[in-house]
CSV table of C-alpha atoms and ligand atoms in Angstrom, one decimal:
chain,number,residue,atom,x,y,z
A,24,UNK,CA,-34.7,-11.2,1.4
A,25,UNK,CA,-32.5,-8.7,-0.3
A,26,UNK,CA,-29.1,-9.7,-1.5
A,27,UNK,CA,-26.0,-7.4,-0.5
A,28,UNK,CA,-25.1,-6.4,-4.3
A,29,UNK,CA,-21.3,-6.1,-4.7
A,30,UNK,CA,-20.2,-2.2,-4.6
A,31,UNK,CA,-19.5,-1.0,-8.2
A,32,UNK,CA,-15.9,0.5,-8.2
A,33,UNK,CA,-14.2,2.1,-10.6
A,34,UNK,CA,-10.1,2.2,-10.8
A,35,UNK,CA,-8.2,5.3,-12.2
A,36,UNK,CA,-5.1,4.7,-13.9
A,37,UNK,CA,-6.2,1.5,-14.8
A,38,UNK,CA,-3.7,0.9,-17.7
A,39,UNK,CA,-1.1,1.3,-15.4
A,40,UNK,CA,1.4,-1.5,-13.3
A,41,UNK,CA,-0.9,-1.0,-9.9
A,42,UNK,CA,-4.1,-0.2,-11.9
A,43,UNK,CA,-3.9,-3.6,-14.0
A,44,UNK,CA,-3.0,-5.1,-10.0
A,45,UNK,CA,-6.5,-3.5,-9.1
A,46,UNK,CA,-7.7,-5.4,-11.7
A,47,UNK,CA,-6.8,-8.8,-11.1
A,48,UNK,CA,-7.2,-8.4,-7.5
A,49,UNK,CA,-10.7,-7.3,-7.9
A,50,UNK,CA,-11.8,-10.0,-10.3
A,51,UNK,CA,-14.0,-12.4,-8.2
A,52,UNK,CA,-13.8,-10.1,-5.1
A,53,UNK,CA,-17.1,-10.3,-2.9
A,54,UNK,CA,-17.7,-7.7,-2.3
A,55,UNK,CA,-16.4,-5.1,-4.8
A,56,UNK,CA,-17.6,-5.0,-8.6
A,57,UNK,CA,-15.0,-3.3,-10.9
A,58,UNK,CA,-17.3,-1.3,-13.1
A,59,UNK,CA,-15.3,1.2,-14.9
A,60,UNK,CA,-11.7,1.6,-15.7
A,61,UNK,CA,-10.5,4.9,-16.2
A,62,UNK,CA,-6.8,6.6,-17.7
A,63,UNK,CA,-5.5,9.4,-19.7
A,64,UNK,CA,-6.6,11.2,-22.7
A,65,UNK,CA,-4.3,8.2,-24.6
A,66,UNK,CA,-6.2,5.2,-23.5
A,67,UNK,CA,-9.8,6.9,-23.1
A,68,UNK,CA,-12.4,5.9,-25.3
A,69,UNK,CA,-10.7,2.4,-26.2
A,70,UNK,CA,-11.5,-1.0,-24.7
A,71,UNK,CA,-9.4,-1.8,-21.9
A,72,UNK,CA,-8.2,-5.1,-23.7
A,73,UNK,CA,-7.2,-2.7,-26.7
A,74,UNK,CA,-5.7,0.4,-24.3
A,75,UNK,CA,-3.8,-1.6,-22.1
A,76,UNK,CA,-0.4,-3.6,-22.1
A,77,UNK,CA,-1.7,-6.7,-20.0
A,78,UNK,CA,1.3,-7.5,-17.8
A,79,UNK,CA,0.5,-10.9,-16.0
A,80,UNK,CA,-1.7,-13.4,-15.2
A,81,UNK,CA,-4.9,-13.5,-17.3
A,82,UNK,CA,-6.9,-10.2,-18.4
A,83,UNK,CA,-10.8,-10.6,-16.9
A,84,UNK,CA,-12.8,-10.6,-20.0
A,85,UNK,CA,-15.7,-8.6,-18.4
A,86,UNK,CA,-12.9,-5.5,-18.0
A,87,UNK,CA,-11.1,-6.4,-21.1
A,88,UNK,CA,-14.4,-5.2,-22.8
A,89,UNK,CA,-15.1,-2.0,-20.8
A,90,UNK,CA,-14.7,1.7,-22.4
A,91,UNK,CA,-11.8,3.4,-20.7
A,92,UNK,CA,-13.0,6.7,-20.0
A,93,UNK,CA,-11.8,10.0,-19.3
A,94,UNK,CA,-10.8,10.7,-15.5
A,95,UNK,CA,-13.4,12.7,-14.8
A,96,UNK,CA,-16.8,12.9,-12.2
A,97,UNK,CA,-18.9,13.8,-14.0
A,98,UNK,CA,-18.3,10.9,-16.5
A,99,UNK,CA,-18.0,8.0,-13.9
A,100,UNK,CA,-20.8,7.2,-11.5
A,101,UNK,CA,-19.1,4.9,-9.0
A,102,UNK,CA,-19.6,5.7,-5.4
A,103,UNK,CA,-15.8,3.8,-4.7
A,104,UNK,CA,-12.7,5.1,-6.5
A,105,UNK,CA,-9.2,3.1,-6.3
A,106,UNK,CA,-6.7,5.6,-8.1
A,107,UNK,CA,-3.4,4.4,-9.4
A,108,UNK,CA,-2.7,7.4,-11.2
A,109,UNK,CA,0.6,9.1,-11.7
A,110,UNK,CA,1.2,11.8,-9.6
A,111,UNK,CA,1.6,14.5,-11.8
A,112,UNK,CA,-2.6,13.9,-12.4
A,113,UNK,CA,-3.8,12.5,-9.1
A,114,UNK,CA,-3.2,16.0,-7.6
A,115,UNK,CA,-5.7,17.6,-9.7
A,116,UNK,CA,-8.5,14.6,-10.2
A,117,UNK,CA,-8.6,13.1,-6.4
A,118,UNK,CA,-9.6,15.9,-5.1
A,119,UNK,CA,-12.3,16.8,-8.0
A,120,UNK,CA,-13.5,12.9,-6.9
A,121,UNK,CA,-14.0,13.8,-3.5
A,122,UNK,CA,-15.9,16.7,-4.3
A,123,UNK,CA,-18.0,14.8,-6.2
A,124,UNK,CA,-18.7,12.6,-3.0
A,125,UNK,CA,-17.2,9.8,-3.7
A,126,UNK,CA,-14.6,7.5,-1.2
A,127,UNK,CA,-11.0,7.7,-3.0
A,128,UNK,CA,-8.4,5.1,-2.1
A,129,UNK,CA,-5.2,6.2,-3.6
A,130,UNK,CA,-1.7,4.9,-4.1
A,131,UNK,CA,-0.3,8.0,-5.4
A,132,UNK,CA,2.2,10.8,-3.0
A,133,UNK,CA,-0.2,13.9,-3.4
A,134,UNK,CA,-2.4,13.6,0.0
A,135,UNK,CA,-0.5,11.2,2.0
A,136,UNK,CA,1.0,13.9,3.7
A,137,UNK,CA,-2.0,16.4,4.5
A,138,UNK,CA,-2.7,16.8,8.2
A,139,UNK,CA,-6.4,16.0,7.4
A,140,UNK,CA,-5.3,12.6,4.9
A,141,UNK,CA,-5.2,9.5,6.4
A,142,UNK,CA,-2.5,7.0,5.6
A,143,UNK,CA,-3.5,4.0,6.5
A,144,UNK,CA,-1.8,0.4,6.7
A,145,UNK,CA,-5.0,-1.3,8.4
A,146,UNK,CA,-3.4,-3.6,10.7
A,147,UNK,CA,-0.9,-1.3,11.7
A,148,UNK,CA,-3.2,2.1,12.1
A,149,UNK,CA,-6.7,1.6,11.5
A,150,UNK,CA,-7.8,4.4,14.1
A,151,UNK,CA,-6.4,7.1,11.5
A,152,UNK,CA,-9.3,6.7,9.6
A,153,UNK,CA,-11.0,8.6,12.2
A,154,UNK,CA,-9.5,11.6,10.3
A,155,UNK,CA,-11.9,11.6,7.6
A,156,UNK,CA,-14.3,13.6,9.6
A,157,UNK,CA,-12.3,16.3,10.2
A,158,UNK,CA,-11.3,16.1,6.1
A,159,UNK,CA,-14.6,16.0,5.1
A,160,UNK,CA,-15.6,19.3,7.9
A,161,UNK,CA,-12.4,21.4,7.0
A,162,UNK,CA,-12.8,20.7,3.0
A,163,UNK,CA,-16.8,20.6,2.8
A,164,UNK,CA,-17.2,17.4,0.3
A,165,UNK,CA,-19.1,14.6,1.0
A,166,UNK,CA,-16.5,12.1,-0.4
A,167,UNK,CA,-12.8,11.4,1.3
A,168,UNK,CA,-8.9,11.1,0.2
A,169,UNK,CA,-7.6,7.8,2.1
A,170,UNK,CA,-3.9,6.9,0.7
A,171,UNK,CA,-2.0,4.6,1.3
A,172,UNK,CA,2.0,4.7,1.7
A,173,UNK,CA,4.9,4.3,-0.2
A,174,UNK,CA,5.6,0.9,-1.0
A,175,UNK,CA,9.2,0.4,0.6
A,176,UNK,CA,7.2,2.2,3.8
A,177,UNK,CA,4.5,-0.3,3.8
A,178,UNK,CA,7.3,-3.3,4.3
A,179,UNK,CA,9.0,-1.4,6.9
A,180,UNK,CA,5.9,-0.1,9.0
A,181,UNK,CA,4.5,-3.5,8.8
A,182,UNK,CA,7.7,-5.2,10.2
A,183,UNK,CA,8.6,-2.3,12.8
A,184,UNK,CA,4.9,-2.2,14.1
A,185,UNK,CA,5.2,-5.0,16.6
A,186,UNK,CA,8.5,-3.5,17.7
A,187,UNK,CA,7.5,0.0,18.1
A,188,UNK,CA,3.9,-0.9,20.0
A,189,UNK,CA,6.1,-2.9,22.6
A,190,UNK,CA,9.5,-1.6,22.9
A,191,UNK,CA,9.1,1.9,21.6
A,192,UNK,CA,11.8,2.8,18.4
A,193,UNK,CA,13.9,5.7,18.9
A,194,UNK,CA,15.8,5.5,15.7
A,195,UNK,CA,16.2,3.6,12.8
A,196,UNK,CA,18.2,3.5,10.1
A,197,UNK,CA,16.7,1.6,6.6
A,198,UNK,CA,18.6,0.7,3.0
A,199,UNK,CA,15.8,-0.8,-0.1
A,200,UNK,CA,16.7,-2.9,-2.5
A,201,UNK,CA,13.4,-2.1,-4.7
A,202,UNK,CA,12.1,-3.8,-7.3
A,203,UNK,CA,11.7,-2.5,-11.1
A,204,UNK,CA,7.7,-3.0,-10.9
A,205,UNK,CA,8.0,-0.4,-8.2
A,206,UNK,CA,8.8,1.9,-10.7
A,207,UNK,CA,5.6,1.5,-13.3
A,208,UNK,CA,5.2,0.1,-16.6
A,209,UNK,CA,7.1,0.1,-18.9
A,210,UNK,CA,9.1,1.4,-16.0
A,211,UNK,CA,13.2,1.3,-15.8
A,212,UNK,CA,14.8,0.7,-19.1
A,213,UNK,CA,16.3,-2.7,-19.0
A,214,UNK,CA,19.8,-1.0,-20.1
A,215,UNK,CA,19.9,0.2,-16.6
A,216,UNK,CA,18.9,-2.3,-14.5
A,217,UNK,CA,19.8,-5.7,-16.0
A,218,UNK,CA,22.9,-6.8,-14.5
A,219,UNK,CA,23.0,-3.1,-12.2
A,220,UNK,CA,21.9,-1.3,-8.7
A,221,UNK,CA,21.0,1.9,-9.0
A,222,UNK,CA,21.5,3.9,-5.7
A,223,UNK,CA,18.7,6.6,-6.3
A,224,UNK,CA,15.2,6.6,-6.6
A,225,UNK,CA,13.9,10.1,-6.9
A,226,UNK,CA,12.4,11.6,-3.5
A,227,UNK,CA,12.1,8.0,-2.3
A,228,UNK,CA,13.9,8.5,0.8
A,229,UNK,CA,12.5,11.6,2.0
A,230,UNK,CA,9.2,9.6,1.4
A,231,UNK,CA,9.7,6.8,3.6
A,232,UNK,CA,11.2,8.9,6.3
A,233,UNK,CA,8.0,11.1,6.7
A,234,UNK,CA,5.7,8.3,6.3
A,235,UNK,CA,7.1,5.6,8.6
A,236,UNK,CA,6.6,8.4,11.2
A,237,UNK,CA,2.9,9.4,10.3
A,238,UNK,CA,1.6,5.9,10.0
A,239,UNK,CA,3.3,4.5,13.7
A,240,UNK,CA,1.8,8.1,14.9
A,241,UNK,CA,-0.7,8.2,17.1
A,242,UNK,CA,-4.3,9.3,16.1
A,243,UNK,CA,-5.4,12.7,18.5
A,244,UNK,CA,-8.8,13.5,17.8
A,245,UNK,CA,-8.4,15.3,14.5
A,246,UNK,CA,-4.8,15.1,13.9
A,247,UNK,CA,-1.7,12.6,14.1
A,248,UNK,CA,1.1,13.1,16.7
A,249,UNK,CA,4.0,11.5,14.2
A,250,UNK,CA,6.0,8.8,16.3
A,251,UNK,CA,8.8,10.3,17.6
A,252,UNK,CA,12.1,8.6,16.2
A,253,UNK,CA,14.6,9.6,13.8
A,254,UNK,CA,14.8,7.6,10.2
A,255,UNK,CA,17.7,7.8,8.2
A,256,UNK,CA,16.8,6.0,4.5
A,257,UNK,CA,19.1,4.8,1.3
A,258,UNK,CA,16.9,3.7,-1.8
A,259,UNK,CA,18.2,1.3,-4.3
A,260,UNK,CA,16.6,-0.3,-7.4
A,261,UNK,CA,18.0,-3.7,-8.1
A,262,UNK,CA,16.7,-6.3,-10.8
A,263,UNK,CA,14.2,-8.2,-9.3
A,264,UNK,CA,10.7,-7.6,-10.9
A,265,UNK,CA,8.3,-8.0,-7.3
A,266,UNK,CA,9.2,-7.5,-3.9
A,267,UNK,CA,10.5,-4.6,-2.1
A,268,UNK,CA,13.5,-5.8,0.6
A,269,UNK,CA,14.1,-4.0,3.4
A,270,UNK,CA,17.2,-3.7,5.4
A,271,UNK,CA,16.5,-1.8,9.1
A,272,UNK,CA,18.9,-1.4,12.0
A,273,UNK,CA,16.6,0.1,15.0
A,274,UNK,CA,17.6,1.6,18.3
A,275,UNK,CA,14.4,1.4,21.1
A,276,UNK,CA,13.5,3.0,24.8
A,277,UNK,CA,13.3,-0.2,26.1
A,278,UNK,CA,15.8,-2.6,24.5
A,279,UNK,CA,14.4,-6.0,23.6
A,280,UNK,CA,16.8,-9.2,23.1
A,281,UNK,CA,16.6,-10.5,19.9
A,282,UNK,CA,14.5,-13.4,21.1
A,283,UNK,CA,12.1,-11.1,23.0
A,284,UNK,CA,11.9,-9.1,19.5
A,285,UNK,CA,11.1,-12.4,17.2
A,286,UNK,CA,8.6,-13.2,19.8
A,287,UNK,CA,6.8,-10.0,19.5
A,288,UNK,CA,7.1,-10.5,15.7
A,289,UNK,CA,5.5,-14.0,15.6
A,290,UNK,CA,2.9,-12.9,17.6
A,291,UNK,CA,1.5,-10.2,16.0
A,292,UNK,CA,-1.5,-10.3,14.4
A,293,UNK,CA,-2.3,-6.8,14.0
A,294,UNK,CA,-6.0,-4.5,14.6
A,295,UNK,CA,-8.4,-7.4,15.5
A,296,UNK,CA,-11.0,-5.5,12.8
A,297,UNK,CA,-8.9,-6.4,10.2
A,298,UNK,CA,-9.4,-10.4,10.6
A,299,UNK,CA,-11.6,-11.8,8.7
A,300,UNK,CA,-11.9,-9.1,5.8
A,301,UNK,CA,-11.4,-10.7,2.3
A,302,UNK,CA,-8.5,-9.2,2.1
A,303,UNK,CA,-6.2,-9.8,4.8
A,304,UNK,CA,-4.1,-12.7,5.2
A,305,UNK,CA,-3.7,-15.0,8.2
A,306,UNK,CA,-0.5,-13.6,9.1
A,307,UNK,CA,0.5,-9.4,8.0
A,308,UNK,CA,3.7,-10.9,9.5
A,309,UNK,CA,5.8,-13.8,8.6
A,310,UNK,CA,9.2,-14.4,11.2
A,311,UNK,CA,11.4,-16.9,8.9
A,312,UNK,CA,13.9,-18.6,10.8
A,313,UNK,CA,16.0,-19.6,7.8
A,314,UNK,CA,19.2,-17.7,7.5
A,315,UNK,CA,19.5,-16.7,4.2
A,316,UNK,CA,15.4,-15.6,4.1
A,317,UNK,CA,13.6,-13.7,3.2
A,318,UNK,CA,13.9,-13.4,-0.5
A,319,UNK,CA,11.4,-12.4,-3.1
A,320,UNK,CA,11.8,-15.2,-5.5
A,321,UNK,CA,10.8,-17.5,-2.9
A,322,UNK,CA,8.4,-15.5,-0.6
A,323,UNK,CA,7.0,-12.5,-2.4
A,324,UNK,CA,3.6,-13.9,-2.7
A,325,UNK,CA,3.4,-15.3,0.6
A,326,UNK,CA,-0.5,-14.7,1.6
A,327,UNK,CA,-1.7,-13.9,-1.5
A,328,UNK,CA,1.0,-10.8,-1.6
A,329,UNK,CA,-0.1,-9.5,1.1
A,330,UNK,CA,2.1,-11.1,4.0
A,331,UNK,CA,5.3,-9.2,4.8
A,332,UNK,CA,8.5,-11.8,5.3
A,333,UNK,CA,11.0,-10.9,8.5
A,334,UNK,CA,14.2,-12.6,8.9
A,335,UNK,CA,17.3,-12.2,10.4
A,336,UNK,CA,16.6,-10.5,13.7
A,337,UNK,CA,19.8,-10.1,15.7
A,338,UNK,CA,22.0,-7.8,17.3
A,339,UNK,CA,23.8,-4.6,16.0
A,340,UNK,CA,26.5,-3.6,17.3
A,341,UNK,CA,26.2,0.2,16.6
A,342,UNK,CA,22.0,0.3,17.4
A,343,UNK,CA,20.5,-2.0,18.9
A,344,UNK,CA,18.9,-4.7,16.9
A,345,UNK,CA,19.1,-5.6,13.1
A,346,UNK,CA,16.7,-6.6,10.9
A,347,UNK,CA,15.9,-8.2,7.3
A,348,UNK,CA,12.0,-7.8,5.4
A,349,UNK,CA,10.6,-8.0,2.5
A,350,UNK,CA,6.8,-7.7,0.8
A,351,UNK,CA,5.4,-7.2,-2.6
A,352,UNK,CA,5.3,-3.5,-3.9
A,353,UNK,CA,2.3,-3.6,-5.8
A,354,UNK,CA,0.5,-5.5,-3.8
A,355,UNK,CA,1.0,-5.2,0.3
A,356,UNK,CA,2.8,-2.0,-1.0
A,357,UNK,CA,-0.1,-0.9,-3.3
A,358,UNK,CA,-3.4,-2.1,-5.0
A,359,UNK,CA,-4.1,-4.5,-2.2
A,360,UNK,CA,-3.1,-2.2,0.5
A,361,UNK,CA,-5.6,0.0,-0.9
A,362,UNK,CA,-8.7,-3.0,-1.5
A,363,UNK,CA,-8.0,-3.8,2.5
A,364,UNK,CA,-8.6,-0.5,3.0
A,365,UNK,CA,-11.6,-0.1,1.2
A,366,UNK,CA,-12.9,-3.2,3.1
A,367,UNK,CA,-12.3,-2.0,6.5
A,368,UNK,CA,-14.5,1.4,5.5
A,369,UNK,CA,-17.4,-1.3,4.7
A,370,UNK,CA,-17.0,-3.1,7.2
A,371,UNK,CA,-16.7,0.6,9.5
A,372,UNK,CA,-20.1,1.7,7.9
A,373,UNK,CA,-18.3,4.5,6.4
A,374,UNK,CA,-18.1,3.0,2.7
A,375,UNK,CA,-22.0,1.8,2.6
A,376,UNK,CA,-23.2,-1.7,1.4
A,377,UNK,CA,-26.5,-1.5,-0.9
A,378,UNK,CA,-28.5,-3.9,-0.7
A,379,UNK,CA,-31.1,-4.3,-4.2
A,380,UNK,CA,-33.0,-7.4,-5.4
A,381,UNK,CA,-31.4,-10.3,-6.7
B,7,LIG,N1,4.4,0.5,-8.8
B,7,LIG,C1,4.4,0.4,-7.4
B,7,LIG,O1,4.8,-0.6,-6.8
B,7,LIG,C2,3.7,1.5,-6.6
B,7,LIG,C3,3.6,1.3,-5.2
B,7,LIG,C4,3.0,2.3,-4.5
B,7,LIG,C5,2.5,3.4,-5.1
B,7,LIG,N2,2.6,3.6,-6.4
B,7,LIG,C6,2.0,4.8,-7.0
B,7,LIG,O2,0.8,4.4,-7.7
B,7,LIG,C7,0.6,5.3,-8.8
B,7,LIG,C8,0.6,4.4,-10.1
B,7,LIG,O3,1.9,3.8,-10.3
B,7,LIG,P1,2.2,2.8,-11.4
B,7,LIG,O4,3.5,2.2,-11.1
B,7,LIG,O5,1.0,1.9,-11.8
B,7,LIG,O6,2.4,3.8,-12.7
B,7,LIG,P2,2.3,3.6,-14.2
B,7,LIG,O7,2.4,2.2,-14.6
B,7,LIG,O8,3.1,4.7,-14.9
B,7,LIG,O9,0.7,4.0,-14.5
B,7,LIG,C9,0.2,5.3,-14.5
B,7,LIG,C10,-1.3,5.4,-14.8
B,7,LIG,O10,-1.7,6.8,-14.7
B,7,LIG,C11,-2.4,7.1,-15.9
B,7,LIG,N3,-2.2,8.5,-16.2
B,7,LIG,C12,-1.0,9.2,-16.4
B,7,LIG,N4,-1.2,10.5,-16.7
B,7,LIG,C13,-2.5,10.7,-16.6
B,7,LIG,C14,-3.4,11.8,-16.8
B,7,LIG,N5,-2.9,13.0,-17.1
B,7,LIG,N6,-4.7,11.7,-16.6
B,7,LIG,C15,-5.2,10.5,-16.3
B,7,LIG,N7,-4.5,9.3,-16.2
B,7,LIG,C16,-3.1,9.5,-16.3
B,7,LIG,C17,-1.8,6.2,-17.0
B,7,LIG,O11,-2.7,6.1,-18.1
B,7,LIG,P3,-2.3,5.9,-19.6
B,7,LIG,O12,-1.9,4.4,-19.7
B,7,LIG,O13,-3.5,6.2,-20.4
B,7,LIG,O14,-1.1,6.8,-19.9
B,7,LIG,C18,-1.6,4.9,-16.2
B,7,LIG,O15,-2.9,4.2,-16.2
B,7,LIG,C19,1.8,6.3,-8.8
B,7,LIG,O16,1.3,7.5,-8.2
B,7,LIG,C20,2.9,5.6,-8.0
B,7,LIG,O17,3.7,6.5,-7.4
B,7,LIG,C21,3.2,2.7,-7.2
C-alpha cells in the first residue's frame, strides 16, 4: 500500500512575522511538508537560519538549513504556496504563482477584494471557495488566489458569525485595540508604542469594513452578495505583542436577549467540514463568563491560537447588544487561518494528495 506523502509547500515571505508563524506551525504538520522558503532580493540565496531574525519559539533545523530563494515560479516547484508577503510585492508575484498553476493561500490585501477572490474564514464561509472556478475560467490559470482577511476582521467575523446566521446584523459599530505583531517585524518602533495607543492604523478601517461584509456574504453561484449591514470601524495599536481585541456594539432584524445571544455563541461550532481537520480547534468560539475576560495575556493562545475569546455580552443602550473578543493576529488572524484553509481544499479534493511509495 502506498503511503499519502505529506504535500511539499513552500511559504513566501518567509523571513517575515507571519512567514516565520508558517514556519513553526508547519513543523510536524501531517499533512503539509514545508519545502522551500522564499523572500526578497535581501534574504535570497542565504540559509534561512542565516536570513532570518527567529522571533519565538524554536527555529526547525530542517528549514533553518534551506536556501531562501528568489520569489519566483520558475525557481520554486511546489504545487502549494502560503504567501506572507508585504503587499507592495504580493500584487505582482501571487498572480505570476497562479499562473504557474499553483494553489496560493495569502495573507496579504491585494486579492481579498476581487469579485472572483475568495476570502475565506472556514468555519464561518467555507462555500466561498466555490469561487475558484469561476477565477480560474475568467483568468485562464490552472492555479488559484484564496486569501484570507485582515486580522482584526478575522476576530470580529468569527464572533458576529453565530449572531448574524441567527438573528440577522443590521449594523455594527467596532473599536481594535491591535497588537504590535499585527504590524510585522521589526514592526512599530518601541518609542511609539511602549507606554502609548496610537489611534490610526493606515487603511485598517476601511479594510475591516469591506471584509466583515464579504466574508458574512452569501455565496451566488459565481459571485458574493456582501451581507447587508452597515460597519462603522476605529483602529488602535496598543502594546500588547499577540492578540487582536475587539470591541463591537451590533444592532439585528430580529433582536436577541443577551442570554439568547451567549447561547447562540456557546453553541456554535461552525461548517461541520471543518471538524476534524488538523487544524481546527474544538471550539472557533470560546463564551467566557468572567467579567473582566477576555484578555490576551491570559487567552491569546487558547486552542492552539486558533480559538477566538467572547466575553461580555450585554445590552447597549444606543444598539442593541454589546460585545467584547479577542484572537491571535498571526495566527487565527493569519498563518493558521491560511494552513486551515489549505486543509479544507485537501480535504475538498481541490488541493490534491499524492500518494508515492514509502
Ligand atoms: N502580522 C499580522 O498579524 C498579519 C495579519 C494578517 C495579514 N498580514 C499580512 O501578511 C503579510 C505579511 O505580514 P508580516 O507582518 O509578516 O510582514 P513583515 O514582517 O514585514 O514580512 C514581510 C515579508 O515579505 C518579504 N518581502 C518584502 N518585500 C519583498 C519583495 N519585494 N519581494 C519578495 N519578498 C518581499 C520580506 O522579505 P525580507 O525579509 O527578505 O525583506 C518578509 O519575508 C502582509 O501583507 C500583511 O499585511 C499580517
Amino acid at each position: 500500500m502506498n503511503a499519502p506523502q505529506r504535500i511539499p509547500v513552500a511559504v513566501l515571505g518567509a523571513t517575515g512575522a507571519v512567514g516565520q508563524t508558517f514556519i513553526r506551525l508547519l513543523a510536524g504538520h501531517p499533512w503539509f511538508r514545508v519545502a522551500e522558503v522564499a523572500a526578497s532580493e535581501r534574504s535570497a540565496g542565504r540559509t534561512y537560519g542565516e536570513a532570518v531574525r527567529w522571533i519565538e519559539g524554536e527555529l526547525p533545523a530542517d528549514v533553518a538549513a534551506l536556501t531562501v530563494a528568489p520569489c519566483d515560479p520558475a525557481r520554486l516547484d511546489s504545487p502549494v504556496v502560503f504567501s506572507a508577503l508585504d503587499s507592495s510585492a504580493a500584487g505582482e508575484l501571487e498572480p505570476a504563482f497562479a499562473r504557474a498553476g499553483r494553489m496560493v493561500l495569502t495573507n496579504a490585501k491585494n486579492f481579498r477584494m476581487e469579485a472572483d477572490v475568495p476570502l475565506v474564514i472556514p468555519e464561518v464561509n467555507a462555500s466561498h471557495l466555490g469561487l475558484i472556478q469561476a477565477q480560474r475560467a475568467a483568468r485562464g490559470w490552472n492555479g488559484a488566489i484564496v486569501t484570507n482577511a485582515n486580522c482584526a476582521a478575522t476576530v470580529a467575523a468569527l464572533a458576529m458569525a453565530p449572531l448574524h446566521e441567527k438573528f440577522g446584523v443590521r449594523s455594527v459599530f467596532v473599536a481594535t485595540m491591535q497588537a504590535v505583531s499585527g504590524a510585522g517585524y521589526p514592526g512599530v518602533p518601541s518609542l511609539d508604542i511602549l507606554g502609548n495607543v496610537i489611534p490610526y492604523i493606515g487603511e485598517e478601517e476601511p479594510k475591516i469594513e469591506r471584509e466583515l461584509q464579504k466574508m458574512l456574504g452569501r455565496f451566488a453561484g459565481a459571485r458574493i452578495e456582501a451581507a447587508p449591514f452597515v460597519v462603522s470601524a476605529h483602529a488602535n495599536r496598543v502594546a500588547v505583542e499577540h492578540g487582536h481585541t475587539v470591541c463591537l456594539s451590533m444592532a439585528f432584524e430580529a433582536r436577541p436577549t443577551a442570554p439568547q445571544a451567549i447561547s447562540a455563541i456557546r453553541e456554535w461550532r461552525g461548517a461541520a467540514d471543518v471538524r476534524g481537520l488538523p487544524s481546527a480547534p474544538t471550539l472557533p468560539l470560546r463564551y467566557r463568563d468572567e467579567v473582566d475576560r477576555p484578555q490576551p495575556r491570559r487567552d491569546v493562545n487558547d486552542g492552539r491560537g486558533m480559538t477566538v475569546s467572547v466575553g461580555r455580552v450585554r445590552d447597549d443602550p444606543i444598539l442593541h447588544l454589546r460585545m467584547v473578543a479577542m484572537g491571535h493576529n498571526t495566527i487565527r488572524g493569519a498563518a493558521g487561518g491560511s494552513i486551515l484553509n489549505a486543509e479544507l481544499l485537501v480535504q475538498s479534493g481541490i488541493i490534491a494528495r499524492v500518494a508515492r511509495p514509502g
